[in-house]
Amino acid sequence: MKSILSKPLPLFFILALLISLPLFLLPINLFAGEIIIVRNMVEIKEQAPLSLSYFIGLGYDPADMTEIKDFYLLRQGYILAVVLILGIPFLAAYRVFLGNKKSR
């Protein structure tokens, strides 16, 4: 296990996977998004925190989606998703890279 933790690239992919799994499999409403609701033939846009699991069809009841036409992430939601899924593993891998470079 120590050899995997001392190599930056495998560490990056392992951390990205470990962070992505709960974000995509559990309904964690963390990301800024917008929901388009149709009531009486009128479209209403509401900002609400969304989960990434909604985009793969997990974490919501289909009966709750009767009035919802569409939902999507806002710019802040995309930025947070990229930072969590790619940024944190990159920083950890970069730290390991610098530590390996220093010890040479």
PDB file of N, CA, C and O in Angstrom, residues 18-52:
ATOM      1  N   LEU A  18     -12.397   7.533  -5.167  1.00  0.00           N
ATOM      2  CA  LEU A  18     -12.967   7.492  -3.815  1.00  0.00           C
ATOM      3  C   LEU A  18     -13.848   8.704  -3.519  1.00  0.00           C
ATOM      4  O   LEU A  18     -14.819   8.602  -2.775  1.00  0.00           O
ATOM      5  N   ILE A  19     -13.527   9.834  -4.096  1.00  0.00           N
ATOM      6  CA  ILE A  19     -14.344  11.029  -3.893  1.00  0.00           C
ATOM      7  C   ILE A  19     -15.579  10.983  -4.803  1.00  0.00           C
ATOM      8  O   ILE A  19     -16.671  11.372  -4.400  1.00  0.00           O
ATOM      9  N   SER A  20     -15.416  10.480  -6.020  1.00  0.00           N
ATOM     10  CA  SER A  20     -16.523  10.448  -6.985  1.00  0.00           C
ATOM     11  C   SER A  20     -17.619   9.467  -6.592  1.00  0.00           C
ATOM     12  O   SER A  20     -18.801   9.750  -6.811  1.00  0.00           O
ATOM     13  N   LEU A  21     -17.249   8.320  -6.060  1.00  0.00           N
ATOM     14  CA  LEU A  21     -18.243   7.302  -5.745  1.00  0.00           C
ATOM     15  C   LEU A  21     -19.357   7.810  -4.830  1.00  0.00           C
ATOM     16  O   LEU A  21     -20.530   7.683  -5.176  1.00  0.00           O
ATOM     17  N   PRO A  22     -19.057   8.390  -3.674  1.00  0.00           N
ATOM     18  CA  PRO A  22     -20.168   8.872  -2.846  1.00  0.00           C
ATOM     19  C   PRO A  22     -20.938  10.030  -3.488  1.00  0.00           C
ATOM     20  O   PRO A  22     -22.151  10.136  -3.329  1.00  0.00           O
ATOM     21  N   LEU A  23     -20.236  10.877  -4.240  1.00  0.00           N
ATOM     22  CA  LEU A  23     -20.918  12.008  -4.863  1.00  0.00           C
ATOM     23  C   LEU A  23     -21.898  11.565  -5.941  1.00  0.00           C
ATOM     24  O   LEU A  23     -22.938  12.200  -6.139  1.00  0.00           O
ATOM     25  N   PHE A  24     -21.589  10.480  -6.646  1.00  0.00           N
ATOM     26  CA  PHE A  24     -22.469  10.000  -7.708  1.00  0.00           C
ATOM     27  C   PHE A  24     -23.458   8.943  -7.240  1.00  0.00           C
ATOM     28  O   PHE A  24     -24.459   8.713  -7.908  1.00  0.00           O
ATOM     29  N   LEU A  25     -23.196   8.282  -6.112  1.00  0.00           N
ATOM     30  CA  LEU A  25     -24.071   7.201  -5.675  1.00  0.00           C
ATOM     31  C   LEU A  25     -25.008   7.577  -4.530  1.00  0.00           C
ATOM     32  O   LEU A  25     -26.008   6.905  -4.315  1.00  0.00           O
ATOM     33  N   LEU A  26     -24.673   8.613  -3.786  1.00  0.00           N
ATOM     34  CA  LEU A  26     -25.510   9.039  -2.666  1.00  0.00           C
ATOM     35  C   LEU A  26     -26.164  10.385  -2.987  1.00  0.00           C
ATOM     36  O   LEU A  26     -25.553  11.242  -3.618  1.00  0.00           O
ATOM     37  N   PRO A  27     -27.384  10.598  -2.536  1.00  0.00           N
ATOM     38  CA  PRO A  27     -28.058  11.878  -2.814  1.00  0.00           C
ATOM     39  C   PRO A  27     -27.581  12.991  -1.869  1.00  0.00           C
ATOM     40  O   PRO A  27     -28.265  13.370  -0.933  1.00  0.00           O
ATOM     41  N   ILE A  28     -26.392  13.490  -2.141  1.00  0.00           N
ATOM     42  CA  ILE A  28     -25.813  14.570  -1.340  1.00  0.00           C
ATOM     43  C   ILE A  28     -26.054  15.875  -2.093  1.00  0.00           C
ATOM     44  O   ILE A  28     -25.395  16.163  -3.086  1.00  0.00           O
ATOM     45  N   ASN A  29     -27.008  16.664  -1.631  1.00  0.00           N
ATOM     46  CA  ASN A  29     -27.360  17.926  -2.292  1.00  0.00           C
ATOM     47  C   ASN A  29     -26.339  18.991  -1.911  1.00  0.00           C
ATOM     48  O   ASN A  29     -26.494  19.711  -0.930  1.00  0.00           O
ATOM     49  N   LEU A  30     -25.320  19.102  -2.737  1.00  0.00           N
ATOM     50  CA  LEU A  30     -24.189  19.950  -2.408  1.00  0.00           C
ATOM     51  C   LEU A  30     -23.885  20.979  -3.492  1.00  0.00           C
ATOM     52  O   LEU A  30     -23.263  21.997  -3.225  1.00  0.00           O
ATOM     53  N   PHE A  31     -24.340  20.744  -4.712  1.00  0.00           N
ATOM     54  CA  PHE A  31     -23.919  21.533  -5.859  1.00  0.00           C
ATOM     55  C   PHE A  31     -25.027  22.488  -6.301  1.00  0.00           C
ATOM     56  O   PHE A  31     -26.177  22.095  -6.434  1.00  0.00           O
ATOM     57  N   ALA A  32     -24.651  23.739  -6.542  1.00  0.00           N
ATOM     58  CA  ALA A  32     -25.615  24.758  -6.950  1.00  0.00           C
ATOM     59  C   ALA A  32     -26.199  24.401  -8.308  1.00  0.00           C
ATOM     60  O   ALA A  32     -25.472  24.132  -9.262  1.00  0.00           O
ATOM     61  N   GLY A  33     -27.520  24.389  -8.364  1.00  0.00           N
ATOM     62  CA  GLY A  33     -28.186  24.037  -9.610  1.00  0.00           C
ATOM     63  C   GLY A  33     -29.487  24.781  -9.772  1.00  0.00           C
ATOM     64  O   GLY A  33     -29.879  25.598  -8.938  1.00  0.00           O
ATOM     65  N   GLU A  34     -30.162  24.482 -10.869  1.00  0.00           N
ATOM     66  CA  GLU A  34     -31.431  25.119 -11.159  1.00  0.00           C
ATOM     67  C   GLU A  34     -32.405  24.055 -11.652  1.00  0.00           C
ATOM     68  O   GLU A  34     -32.041  23.177 -12.427  1.00  0.00           O
ATOM     69  N   ILE A  35     -33.634  24.151 -11.191  1.00  0.00           N
ATOM     70  CA  ILE A  35     -34.684  23.213 -11.548  1.00  0.00           C
ATOM     71  C   ILE A  35     -35.750  23.982 -12.321  1.00  0.00           C
ATOM     72  O   ILE A  35     -36.168  25.065 -11.901  1.00  0.00           O
ATOM     73  N   ILE A  36     -36.189  23.413 -13.441  1.00  0.00           N
ATOM     74  CA  ILE A  36     -37.272  24.011 -14.228  1.00  0.00           C
ATOM     75  C   ILE A  36     -38.536  23.213 -13.933  1.00  0.00           C
ATOM     76  O   ILE A  36     -38.619  22.028 -14.231  1.00  0.00           O
ATOM     77  N   ILE A  37     -39.514  23.889 -13.323  1.00  0.00           N
ATOM     78  CA  ILE A  37     -40.771  23.274 -12.931  1.00  0.00           C
ATOM     79  C   ILE A  37     -41.875  23.806 -13.842  1.00  0.00           C
ATOM     80  O   ILE A  37     -41.941  25.011 -14.108  1.00  0.00           O
ATOM     81  N   VAL A  38     -42.744  22.914 -14.312  1.00  0.00           N
ATOM     82  CA  VAL A  38     -43.878  23.313 -15.149  1.00  0.00           C
ATOM     83  C   VAL A  38     -45.146  23.121 -14.333  1.00  0.00           C
ATOM     84  O   VAL A  38     -45.516  22.009 -13.978  1.00  0.00           O
ATOM     85  N   ARG A  39     -45.814  24.244 -14.023  1.00  0.00           N
ATOM     86  CA  ARG A  39     -47.094  24.231 -13.305  1.00  0.00           C
ATOM     87  C   ARG A  39     -48.089  25.055 -14.103  1.00  0.00           C
ATOM     88  O   ARG A  39     -47.828  26.226 -14.408  1.00  0.00           O
ATOM     89  N   ASN A  40     -49.211  24.455 -14.419  1.00  0.00           N
ATOM     90  CA  ASN A  40     -50.260  25.141 -15.190  1.00  0.00           C
ATOM     91  C   ASN A  40     -49.697  25.741 -16.475  1.00  0.00           C
ATOM     92  O   ASN A  40     -49.983  26.876 -16.822  1.00  0.00           O
ATOM     93  N   MET A  41     -48.863  24.987 -17.160  1.00  0.00           N
ATOM     94  CA  MET A  41     -48.232  25.374 -18.422  1.00  0.00           C
ATOM     95  C   MET A  41     -47.350  26.610 -18.295  1.00  0.00           C
ATOM     96  O   MET A  41     -47.137  27.338 -19.265  1.00  0.00           O
ATOM     97  N   VAL A  42     -46.832  26.880 -17.095  1.00  0.00           N
ATOM     98  CA  VAL A  42     -45.915  27.988 -16.867  1.00  0.00           C
ATOM     99  C   VAL A  42     -44.611  27.407 -16.335  1.00  0.00           C
ATOM    100  O   VAL A  42     -44.608  26.606 -15.402  1.00  0.00           O
ATOM    101  N   GLU A  43     -43.499  27.807 -16.961  1.00  0.00           N
ATOM    102  CA  GLU A  43     -42.190  27.330 -16.511  1.00  0.00           C
ATOM    103  C   GLU A  43     -41.667  28.231 -15.405  1.00  0.00           C
ATOM    104  O   GLU A  43     -41.618  29.449 -15.552  1.00  0.00           O
ATOM    105  N   ILE A  44     -41.260  27.611 -14.305  1.00  0.00           N
ATOM    106  CA  ILE A  44     -40.702  28.323 -13.161  1.00  0.00           C
ATOM    107  C   ILE A  44     -39.300  27.790 -12.932  1.00  0.00           C
ATOM    108  O   ILE A  44     -39.095  26.575 -12.852  1.00  0.00           O
ATOM    109  N   LYS A  45     -38.336  28.697 -12.852  1.00  0.00           N
ATOM    110  CA  LYS A  45     -36.955  28.300 -12.562  1.00  0.00           C
ATOM    111  C   LYS A  45     -36.674  28.562 -11.096  1.00  0.00           C
ATOM    112  O   LYS A  45     -36.878  29.674 -10.599  1.00  0.00           O
ATOM    113  N   GLU A  46     -36.208  27.534 -10.404  1.00  0.00           N
ATOM    114  CA  GLU A  46     -35.847  27.656  -8.992  1.00  0.00           C
ATOM    115  C   GLU A  46     -34.423  27.183  -8.797  1.00  0.00           C
ATOM    116  O   GLU A  46     -34.038  26.134  -9.303  1.00  0.00           O
ATOM    117  N   GLN A  47     -33.664  27.978  -8.057  1.00  0.00           N
ATOM    118  CA  GLN A  47     -32.318  27.536  -7.706  1.00  0.00           C
ATOM    119  C   GLN A  47     -32.402  26.651  -6.475  1.00  0.00           C
ATOM    120  O   GLN A  47     -33.118  26.964  -5.526  1.00  0.00           O
ATOM    121  N   ALA A  48     -31.668  25.553  -6.536  1.00  0.00           N
ATOM    122  CA  ALA A  48     -31.690  24.593  -5.443  1.00  0.00           C
ATOM    123  C   ALA A  48     -30.393  23.796  -5.475  1.00  0.00           C
ATOM    124  O   ALA A  48     -29.801  23.611  -6.542  1.00  0.00           O
ATOM    125  N   PRO A  49     -29.947  23.335  -4.317  1.00  0.00           N
ATOM    126  CA  PRO A  49     -28.772  22.458  -4.324  1.00  0.00           C
ATOM    127  C   PRO A  49     -29.144  21.101  -4.924  1.00  0.00           C
ATOM    128  O   PRO A  49     -30.191  20.546  -4.623  1.00  0.00           O
ATOM    129  N   LEU A  50     -28.281  20.592  -5.798  1.00  0.00           N
ATOM    130  CA  LEU A  50     -28.518  19.320  -6.471  1.00  0.00           C
ATOM    131  C   LEU A  50     -27.408  18.334  -6.136  1.00  0.00           C
ATOM    132  O   LEU A  50     -26.321  18.718  -5.721  1.00  0.00           O
ATOM    133  N   SER A  51     -27.710  17.081  -6.351  1.00  0.00           N
ATOM    134  CA  SER A  51     -26.729  16.015  -6.159  1.00  0.00           C
ATOM    135  C   SER A  51     -26.302  15.501  -7.523  1.00  0.00           C
ATOM    136  O   SER A  51     -27.092  15.490  -8.472  1.00  0.00           O
ATOM    137  N   LEU A  52     -25.066  15.049  -7.630  1.00  0.00           N
ATOM    138  CA  LEU A  52     -24.604  14.472  -8.890  1.00  0.00           C
ATOM    139  C   LEU A  52     -25.295  13.152  -9.184  1.00  0.00           C
ATOM    140  O   LEU A  52     -25.391  12.735 -10.336  1.00  0.00           O
TER     141      LEU A  52
END
